[in-house]
Each structure stands twice: as structure tokens, then as C-alpha cells.
Amino acid sequence: MTMRELPPAGRRADFFDGVIAVLPLLVAAAPFGLLVGALGVQKGMSPAEITLMSLTTFAGASQFVAVEMWTQPVPVLGLAIAVFVVNLRHVLMSAAIAPQVRRFGLLRALTGLFFLTDESWALALRRANAGHLSLAYYLGLCAPLYGTWSVSTAIGAVVGGVVDDPARFGFDFVFVAIMLCLAGGFWQGKRSVLPWLVSGAAAILAHEWLPGVWYVIIGALAGSLVGALQPGAARQGRPLDAQEALS
Amino acid sequence: MTADLFTLHPTALLALSGMAAGTYLTRISGFLLLGHLRPQGRLGAALDALPGAVLIALVAPQVAAGGVLMWVASAVTIVAARRLPTLLAIVAGVATLLLLRWVVA
């Protein structure tokens, strides 16, 4: 397995392509970073602690859950389990992107995956579908997200209460809007219809009946299963394999 | 206030380590389980359908519970995303929702 090395100029161009692709999403990440910082301090965490959480866990939804659970004494095991469960969707995501990141080499892949988020993952796969995903492009996606998330957490923690109620400014919908835009990049016409409908329906039902965030896993698995079982799925070639064969 | 800016309580550090380790485990395990495979056939189709399914599952309950105003805003976002750059599509969707909320209120 050979890793395709780009010349330095190509690497820089790829990195900045990634930065440009992720820029619109930073606008949405920042308010939530401010909010998680402010909430963390309200719950009794020090600004250093909540910022360290953003630097080491770096996963928005699970951090809001953790902050909500943060009491004295700190429920160490409960927090670890809750955060693990909220982030279980990453297992599916890293499986889906495995064919691409393994070309980075094992050590770089394992380092790069530390920065995997819904946003960087979706944009990275979109890039792979459009041609070739380089490590430089992937880092161009991850670095601004990581910087924005941790800096905005720190600011929110120190300044506090900057964003009282995200719903008031429509920020509750910003996340939904981003996910819908990202989903649009994976629309494959007719063969997406059934998986998407099943995924949405399963997620809504699971959200109704099950606690926590199992709805994401159940919806995703249901949609993916339908994608695998629907007529013609077995013969459906992957464009990524064709790309790999060429390189 | 300034004094406890940089406080790092040992228990808090332990909790943060557990959270970080658990999260990293989720981020690498799919890769470690499937990284050596070359997905084809139905497994390939399943992985192909996965990205859209994850993203739809993430938002479906919130959109469903968001009422008619959010359904309209979601539709506007999807239509806009097909013609406009992502940032403008997001702005169009959020502006629609804020406008509708303002009109209804």
C-alpha cells in the first residue's frame, strides 16, 4: 500500500482547500463553544477544566451531556460511560472513512482520527467521493474546527453567559441546517430515498421510546441496512474503489 | 475568581481523562475493525448509505419536534443547499426560521 505523497505546494493548496471548505461551519461551532464554556463554569468547573475538556474530548454533543452531569463529587465513571455512549456514532463514522484514512499510514491515521467530528468527517468523505482525500486536506478541515472549539470554550468560560439562549438567535437550528447541507453532499438520487426515509423514521421512533442518544445509532444502522439490502445493492460498485484502483 | 481560573482538581482530571479515552476509542474502533477490509458488495453498499443515514438520524427528531416553522426552514435549507454555497444555504435556512418565528409571534 503506497501513500500518495503530494509535493509541498500541492499539500499547502490542499490544506487551504480544507480550511475554506470548513470556514462556514466555524460560524456555527463558535456559539456552542462559548455556551459549553459558560455552562461548565456555572456547574462549578474551572475555566481551565472545561477548556481542557474541549481540547481532549473535542466532541460537542457529549460535552453538553457531561457538563449537565457535572456534580460534586464528580461522577468519574458515569461521565466516561455517558460520553462513550453519546459518541458511539463515531464507530460507524470511522468505519465509513477507514478506506480513505488508512492510506495516510497507520500512525497518521490514528492521530488524524482523534480530530474526527461530524463536520470534518462529512466534508472529508465528500472530498473523497469527488476525487482524492489527502492528509493535508483533512488537517485543513480539522485544525480550524479544533482551534475554534477550544478557543471559544475558553472565552465562554472566562466571559460567561455570552450566549444565554441559543434558540433566541436561531442557533438551535444552525446545527440542523449544517447537517442538512452536509447530508445533501451524500444524496445519490433514487438509491438514497429509502435509506434516508428509514433512517429518519427509525431515529424519530427511537427518540420517542429510548433514553439518551441511541436514536442516532439506531437511525443510522437502519438506514445503512436498508442501503445494503435494497435491490441492486450487491452489484453496486463503490466509486472509491475505482479511484483507488487508479492511484 | 481569577484565582481559580487555572484550577485543575485531581478528580476532575481523572474524569476528563476517562471522557477523552472513551471518545478516542469510539473514533478509532471503526477504523481498526474495518481498516484492513476493502468493502465490496452489500458491505460496501451499507457503508455507502451510512453517511447520509447518520446525518439524517442526527437531526430527524429535532426537525420532527420543531413544528411547521422548522419544517419549512428545513425545506428552504435543502433547496438552497442545491444552488448556493453552504454558508448562504445555512443563512437562508436560519433567516427563514427567524422570520417565520417573528411573523408568528
Short mmCIF file of C-alpha atoms in Angstrom, two decimals:
data_model
loop_
_atom_site.label_atom_id
_atom_site.label_comp_id
_atom_site.label_asym_id
_atom_site.label_seq_id
_atom_site.Cartn_x
_atom_site.Cartn_y
_atom_site.Cartn_z
CA MET A 1 0.00 0.00 0.00
CA THR A 2 1.71 3.17 -1.13
CA MET A 3 0.85 6.54 0.27
CA ARG A 4 0.44 9.13 -2.41
CA GLU A 5 2.81 11.94 -1.49
CA LEU A 6 1.96 15.38 -2.73
CA PRO A 7 4.66 17.98 -3.43
CA PRO A 8 4.78 20.68 -0.71
CA ALA A 9 2.94 23.24 -2.88
CA GLY A 10 0.15 20.72 -3.52
CA ARG A 11 -0.04 19.92 0.18
CA ARG A 12 -0.39 23.61 1.05
CA ALA A 13 -3.09 24.07 -1.59
CA ASP A 14 -4.94 21.02 -0.28
CA PHE A 15 -4.68 22.26 3.30
CA PHE A 16 -6.20 25.62 2.36
CA ASP A 17 -8.90 23.91 0.29
CA GLY A 18 -9.85 22.14 3.52
CA VAL A 19 -9.77 25.38 5.52
CA ILE A 20 -12.05 27.09 3.00
CA ALA A 21 -14.48 24.16 2.98
CA VAL A 22 -14.79 24.20 6.78
CA LEU A 23 -14.99 28.00 7.27
CA PRO A 24 -18.81 28.28 7.11
CA LEU A 25 -19.10 25.64 9.83
CA LEU A 26 -16.87 27.57 12.24
CA VAL A 27 -19.54 30.27 12.45
CA ALA A 28 -21.84 27.67 13.93
CA ALA A 29 -19.27 25.94 16.16
CA ALA A 30 -18.20 29.12 17.96
CA PRO A 31 -21.51 29.95 19.72
CA PHE A 32 -21.79 26.40 21.03
CA GLY A 33 -18.18 26.55 22.24
CA LEU A 34 -18.97 29.78 24.10
CA LEU A 35 -22.05 28.13 25.56
CA VAL A 36 -20.34 24.94 26.74
CA GLY A 37 -17.64 27.08 28.37
CA ALA A 38 -20.17 29.26 30.16
CA LEU A 39 -22.28 26.28 31.28
CA GLY A 40 -19.22 24.41 32.53
CA VAL A 41 -18.24 27.29 34.80
CA GLN A 42 -21.83 27.61 36.03
CA LYS A 43 -21.63 23.92 37.01
CA GLY A 44 -18.54 24.55 39.11
CA MET A 45 -15.77 23.68 36.68
CA SER A 46 -12.79 26.00 36.41
CA PRO A 47 -12.16 27.65 33.03
CA ALA A 48 -9.01 25.51 32.75
CA GLU A 49 -11.01 22.32 33.31
CA ILE A 50 -13.77 22.99 30.78
CA THR A 51 -11.20 24.18 28.20
CA LEU A 52 -9.16 21.04 28.80
CA MET A 53 -12.34 19.06 28.15
CA SER A 54 -12.73 20.77 24.76
CA LEU A 55 -9.06 20.08 23.95
CA THR A 56 -9.12 16.40 24.93
CA THR A 57 -12.68 15.17 24.27
CA PHE A 58 -13.45 17.61 21.42
CA ALA A 59 -16.99 16.37 20.81
CA GLY A 60 -19.76 18.94 21.20
CA ALA A 61 -22.90 16.95 21.98
CA SER A 62 -21.16 14.70 24.51
CA GLN A 63 -19.60 17.71 26.26
CA PHE A 64 -23.03 19.27 26.82
CA VAL A 65 -24.15 15.97 28.34
CA ALA A 66 -21.04 15.84 30.52
CA VAL A 67 -21.48 19.42 31.73
CA GLU A 68 -25.11 18.65 32.56
CA MET A 69 -23.95 15.64 34.64
CA TRP A 70 -21.10 17.50 36.35
CA THR A 71 -21.79 17.49 40.10
CA GLN A 72 -19.74 17.30 43.28
CA PRO A 73 -18.39 14.72 43.85
CA VAL A 74 -17.59 14.30 40.18
CA PRO A 75 -19.15 11.06 38.82
CA VAL A 76 -15.97 9.87 37.09
CA LEU A 77 -17.22 6.53 35.77
CA GLY A 78 -20.71 7.80 34.93
CA LEU A 79 -19.24 10.62 32.87
CA ALA A 80 -16.94 8.29 30.94
CA ILE A 81 -19.78 5.89 30.13
CA ALA A 82 -22.25 8.64 29.16
CA VAL A 83 -19.73 10.34 26.89
CA PHE A 84 -18.76 7.00 25.33
CA VAL A 85 -22.40 6.22 24.53
CA VAL A 86 -23.11 9.68 23.11
CA ASN A 87 -20.08 9.30 20.84
CA LEU A 88 -20.82 5.74 19.68
CA ARG A 89 -21.78 7.10 16.27
CA HIS A 90 -18.06 7.78 15.74
CA VAL A 91 -17.58 4.00 15.47
CA LEU A 92 -19.79 3.95 12.40
CA MET A 93 -18.19 7.12 11.05
CA SER A 94 -14.62 5.90 11.42
CA ALA A 95 -15.63 2.60 9.77
CA ALA A 96 -17.07 4.52 6.82
CA ILE A 97 -13.92 6.61 6.37
CA ALA A 98 -11.48 3.74 7.05
CA PRO A 99 -10.70 3.02 3.37
CA GLN A 100 -9.57 6.65 2.93
CA VAL A 101 -7.63 7.31 6.14
CA ARG A 102 -5.74 4.03 6.05
CA ARG A 103 -3.86 5.44 3.04
CA PHE A 104 -2.37 8.07 5.38
CA GLY A 105 -0.39 5.32 7.12
CA LEU A 106 -1.30 3.79 10.50
CA LEU A 107 0.24 6.36 12.84
CA ARG A 108 -1.08 9.36 10.90
CA ALA A 109 -4.49 7.71 10.59
CA LEU A 110 -4.70 7.10 14.35
CA THR A 111 -3.58 10.68 15.04
CA GLY A 112 -5.94 12.17 12.48
CA LEU A 113 -8.91 10.21 13.83
CA PHE A 114 -8.53 11.96 17.19
CA PHE A 115 -9.94 15.05 15.42
CA LEU A 116 -12.87 13.25 13.77
CA THR A 117 -16.13 15.20 14.12
CA ASP A 118 -19.49 15.07 12.32
CA GLU A 119 -18.39 18.06 10.25
CA SER A 120 -14.83 17.07 9.33
CA TRP A 121 -15.98 13.52 8.62
CA ALA A 122 -18.77 14.58 6.25
CA LEU A 123 -16.56 17.06 4.39
CA ALA A 124 -13.68 14.55 4.17
CA LEU A 125 -15.96 11.89 2.68
CA ARG A 126 -17.38 14.42 0.26
CA ARG A 127 -13.84 15.24 -0.88
CA ALA A 128 -13.05 11.53 -1.23
CA ASN A 129 -16.17 11.00 -3.35
CA ALA A 130 -15.17 13.92 -5.56
CA GLY A 131 -11.69 12.51 -6.19
CA HIS A 132 -8.96 12.15 -3.63
CA LEU A 133 -8.73 12.85 0.11
CA SER A 134 -5.24 13.88 1.20
CA LEU A 135 -3.97 14.14 4.76
CA ALA A 136 -3.31 17.85 4.15
CA TYR A 137 -6.95 18.46 3.19
CA TYR A 138 -8.16 16.50 6.22
CA LEU A 139 -5.92 18.55 8.53
CA GLY A 140 -7.18 21.71 6.82
CA LEU A 141 -10.68 20.70 7.93
CA CYS A 142 -9.73 19.66 11.47
CA ALA A 143 -7.30 22.38 12.58
CA PRO A 144 -9.73 25.35 12.30
CA LEU A 145 -12.52 23.36 13.97
CA TYR A 146 -10.25 22.32 16.83
CA GLY A 147 -8.92 25.86 17.29
CA THR A 148 -12.37 27.48 17.13
CA TRP A 149 -13.91 24.97 19.53
CA SER A 150 -11.23 25.22 22.21
CA VAL A 151 -10.72 29.00 21.99
CA SER A 152 -14.47 29.70 22.07
CA THR A 153 -14.83 27.34 25.06
CA ALA A 154 -12.12 29.27 26.92
CA ILE A 155 -13.72 32.63 26.07
CA GLY A 156 -17.16 31.39 27.13
CA ALA A 157 -15.72 30.10 30.40
CA VAL A 158 -13.95 33.37 31.25
CA VAL A 159 -16.57 35.82 29.99
CA GLY A 160 -19.52 33.60 30.89
CA GLY A 161 -23.15 33.81 29.87
CA VAL A 162 -22.42 35.46 26.49
CA VAL A 163 -24.97 33.29 24.75
CA ASP A 164 -27.82 32.78 27.20
CA ASP A 165 -30.30 31.12 24.94
CA PRO A 166 -29.10 29.92 21.53
CA ALA A 167 -32.72 29.43 20.40
CA ARG A 168 -33.31 33.17 20.62
CA PHE A 169 -30.91 33.82 17.75
CA GLY A 170 -31.85 30.74 15.77
CA PHE A 171 -28.66 28.90 16.74
CA ASP A 172 -30.71 25.85 17.72
CA PHE A 173 -31.45 25.49 14.03
CA VAL A 174 -27.92 26.24 12.77
CA PHE A 175 -26.77 22.73 13.67
CA VAL A 176 -29.76 21.20 11.88
CA ALA A 177 -29.15 23.40 8.82
CA ILE A 178 -25.49 22.37 8.68
CA MET A 179 -26.31 18.67 8.94
CA LEU A 180 -28.92 19.03 6.17
CA CYS A 181 -26.38 20.79 3.93
CA LEU A 182 -23.78 18.09 4.66
CA ALA A 183 -26.36 15.36 4.00
CA GLY A 184 -27.06 16.96 0.61
CA GLY A 185 -23.49 16.12 -0.37
CA PHE A 186 -24.29 12.42 0.04
CA TRP A 187 -27.52 12.39 -1.94
CA GLN A 188 -27.20 9.68 -4.58
CA GLY A 189 -30.58 10.01 -6.24
CA LYS A 190 -33.03 7.12 -6.20
CA ARG A 191 -30.92 4.78 -4.12
CA SER A 192 -30.79 7.29 -1.26
CA VAL A 193 -34.58 7.67 -0.94
CA LEU A 194 -35.35 4.53 1.02
CA PRO A 195 -32.29 4.60 3.37
CA TRP A 196 -32.95 8.25 4.25
CA LEU A 197 -36.67 7.73 4.91
CA VAL A 198 -35.99 4.66 7.07
CA SER A 199 -33.16 6.40 8.91
CA GLY A 200 -35.31 9.42 9.72
CA ALA A 201 -38.32 7.34 10.76
CA ALA A 202 -36.24 4.97 12.90
CA ALA A 203 -34.47 7.90 14.57
CA ILE A 204 -37.77 9.64 15.38
CA LEU A 205 -39.28 6.44 16.81
CA ALA A 206 -36.16 5.57 18.80
CA HIS A 207 -36.00 9.14 20.14
CA GLU A 208 -39.59 8.70 21.28
CA TRP A 209 -39.06 5.39 23.09
CA LEU A 210 -35.43 5.15 24.15
CA PRO A 211 -33.38 7.26 26.54
CA GLY A 212 -30.32 9.28 25.56
CA VAL A 213 -28.90 9.36 22.07
CA TRP A 214 -29.47 5.77 20.94
CA TYR A 215 -31.69 7.26 18.23
CA VAL A 216 -28.62 8.32 16.21
CA ILE A 217 -27.13 4.83 16.21
CA ILE A 218 -30.46 3.11 15.53
CA GLY A 219 -31.44 5.51 12.74
CA ALA A 220 -28.00 5.29 11.12
CA LEU A 221 -27.88 1.48 11.29
CA ALA A 222 -31.45 1.14 9.99
CA GLY A 223 -30.72 3.43 7.02
CA SER A 224 -27.42 1.72 6.30
CA LEU A 225 -29.04 -1.74 6.50
CA VAL A 226 -31.74 -0.72 4.02
CA GLY A 227 -28.99 0.60 1.75
CA ALA A 228 -27.31 -2.80 1.87
CA LEU A 229 -30.50 -4.83 1.37
CA GLN A 230 -32.32 -2.85 -1.27
CA PRO A 231 -32.44 -4.30 -4.81
CA GLY A 232 -29.19 -3.87 -6.73
CA ALA A 233 -27.09 -3.14 -3.65
CA ALA A 234 -24.90 -6.22 -4.03
CA ARG A 235 -23.83 -5.22 -7.55
CA GLN A 236 -23.40 -1.55 -6.71
CA GLY A 237 -19.73 -0.73 -7.15
CA ARG A 238 -18.07 1.84 -4.96
CA PRO A 239 -16.69 4.85 -6.83
CA LEU A 240 -13.95 4.98 -4.20
CA ASP A 241 -12.69 1.55 -5.21
CA ALA A 242 -12.39 2.72 -8.80
CA GLN A 243 -10.45 5.72 -7.56
CA GLU A 244 -8.17 3.50 -5.50
CA ALA A 245 -7.54 1.22 -8.46
CA LEU A 246 -6.36 4.21 -10.49
CA SER A 247 -3.91 5.52 -7.91
CA MET B 1 -12.49 34.43 40.58
CA THR B 2 -9.13 34.96 38.91
CA ALA B 3 -7.56 32.67 41.48
CA ASP B 4 -9.46 29.58 40.35
CA LEU B 5 -9.13 30.28 36.63
CA PHE B 6 -6.46 27.62 36.30
CA THR B 7 -7.63 25.20 38.99
CA LEU B 8 -7.23 21.59 37.93
CA HIS B 9 -8.84 19.36 40.53
CA PRO B 10 -7.38 15.82 40.55
CA THR B 11 -10.85 14.22 40.38
CA ALA B 12 -11.79 16.49 37.51
CA LEU B 13 -8.61 15.49 35.69
CA LEU B 14 -9.49 11.83 36.20
CA ALA B 15 -13.00 12.42 34.83
CA LEU B 16 -11.65 14.34 31.83
CA SER B 17 -9.17 11.52 31.10
CA GLY B 18 -11.96 8.94 31.15
CA MET B 19 -14.09 11.05 28.80
CA ALA B 20 -11.18 11.63 26.43
CA ALA B 21 -10.19 7.96 26.38
CA GLY B 22 -13.77 6.80 25.76
CA THR B 23 -14.24 9.30 22.95
CA TYR B 24 -10.94 8.41 21.27
CA LEU B 25 -11.88 4.75 21.47
CA THR B 26 -15.09 5.45 19.50
CA ARG B 27 -13.10 7.41 16.92
CA ILE B 28 -10.56 4.69 16.16
CA SER B 29 -12.54 1.48 16.69
CA GLY B 30 -14.48 1.61 13.42
CA PHE B 31 -11.18 2.16 11.61
CA LEU B 32 -9.41 -0.62 13.50
CA LEU B 33 -12.28 -3.05 12.86
CA LEU B 34 -12.73 -2.25 9.16
CA GLY B 35 -9.44 -0.59 8.21
CA HIS B 36 -7.96 -3.67 6.59
CA LEU B 37 -11.08 -4.56 4.61
CA ARG B 38 -11.85 -3.48 1.08
CA PRO B 39 -15.62 -3.05 1.37
CA GLN B 40 -17.49 -4.51 -1.60
CA GLY B 41 -20.96 -5.79 -2.41
CA ARG B 42 -23.50 -5.39 0.35
CA LEU B 43 -20.99 -4.24 2.96
CA GLY B 44 -19.84 -1.56 0.51
CA ALA B 45 -23.45 -0.54 -0.11
CA ALA B 46 -24.05 -0.35 3.65
CA LEU B 47 -21.03 1.93 4.13
CA ASP B 48 -22.14 3.95 1.10
CA ALA B 49 -25.57 4.58 2.62
CA LEU B 50 -24.12 5.30 6.08
CA PRO B 51 -23.06 8.98 5.83
CA GLY B 52 -26.48 10.25 4.73
CA ALA B 53 -28.19 7.95 7.25
CA VAL B 54 -26.07 9.25 10.17
CA LEU B 55 -26.70 12.89 9.30
CA ILE B 56 -30.45 12.38 8.79
CA ALA B 57 -30.72 10.40 12.05
CA LEU B 58 -28.90 13.19 13.92
CA VAL B 59 -31.47 15.83 13.01
CA ALA B 60 -34.72 13.95 12.30
CA PRO B 61 -36.15 14.03 15.86
CA GLN B 62 -35.35 17.72 16.32
CA VAL B 63 -36.90 18.63 12.97
CA ALA B 64 -39.95 16.45 13.65
CA ALA B 65 -40.46 18.12 17.03
CA GLY B 66 -39.69 21.59 15.68
CA GLY B 67 -43.14 22.11 14.21
CA VAL B 68 -44.25 23.52 10.88
CA LEU B 69 -41.93 26.53 11.03
CA MET B 70 -38.85 24.32 11.29
CA TRP B 71 -40.13 22.01 8.55
CA VAL B 72 -40.41 24.99 6.21
CA ALA B 73 -36.96 26.24 7.23
CA SER B 74 -35.50 22.75 6.66
CA ALA B 75 -37.05 22.56 3.20
CA VAL B 76 -35.66 26.03 2.38
CA THR B 77 -32.20 24.91 3.58
CA ILE B 78 -32.25 21.76 1.43
CA VAL B 79 -33.38 23.63 -1.68
CA ALA B 80 -30.84 26.40 -1.05
CA ALA B 81 -28.04 23.89 -0.48
CA ARG B 82 -28.54 22.57 -4.01
CA ARG B 83 -27.97 26.01 -5.57
CA LEU B 84 -25.91 28.08 -3.12
CA PRO B 85 -22.64 27.72 -1.20
CA THR B 86 -23.05 26.07 2.22
CA LEU B 87 -22.77 29.29 4.22
CA LEU B 88 -25.51 31.02 2.22
CA ALA B 89 -27.73 27.95 2.45
CA ILE B 90 -27.34 27.95 6.25
CA VAL B 91 -28.05 31.69 6.41
CA ALA B 92 -31.11 31.24 4.18
CA GLY B 93 -32.48 28.46 6.41
CA VAL B 94 -31.86 30.26 9.71
CA ALA B 95 -33.19 33.57 8.34
CA THR B 96 -36.34 31.81 7.19
CA LEU B 97 -36.89 30.32 10.63
CA LEU B 98 -36.25 33.61 12.46
CA LEU B 99 -38.54 35.46 10.05
CA LEU B 100 -41.33 32.89 10.46
CA ARG B 101 -40.96 32.95 14.26
CA TRP B 102 -41.11 36.75 14.20
CA VAL B 103 -44.18 36.75 11.96
CA VAL B 104 -45.99 34.15 14.08
CA ALA B 105 -45.08 35.72 17.44
#
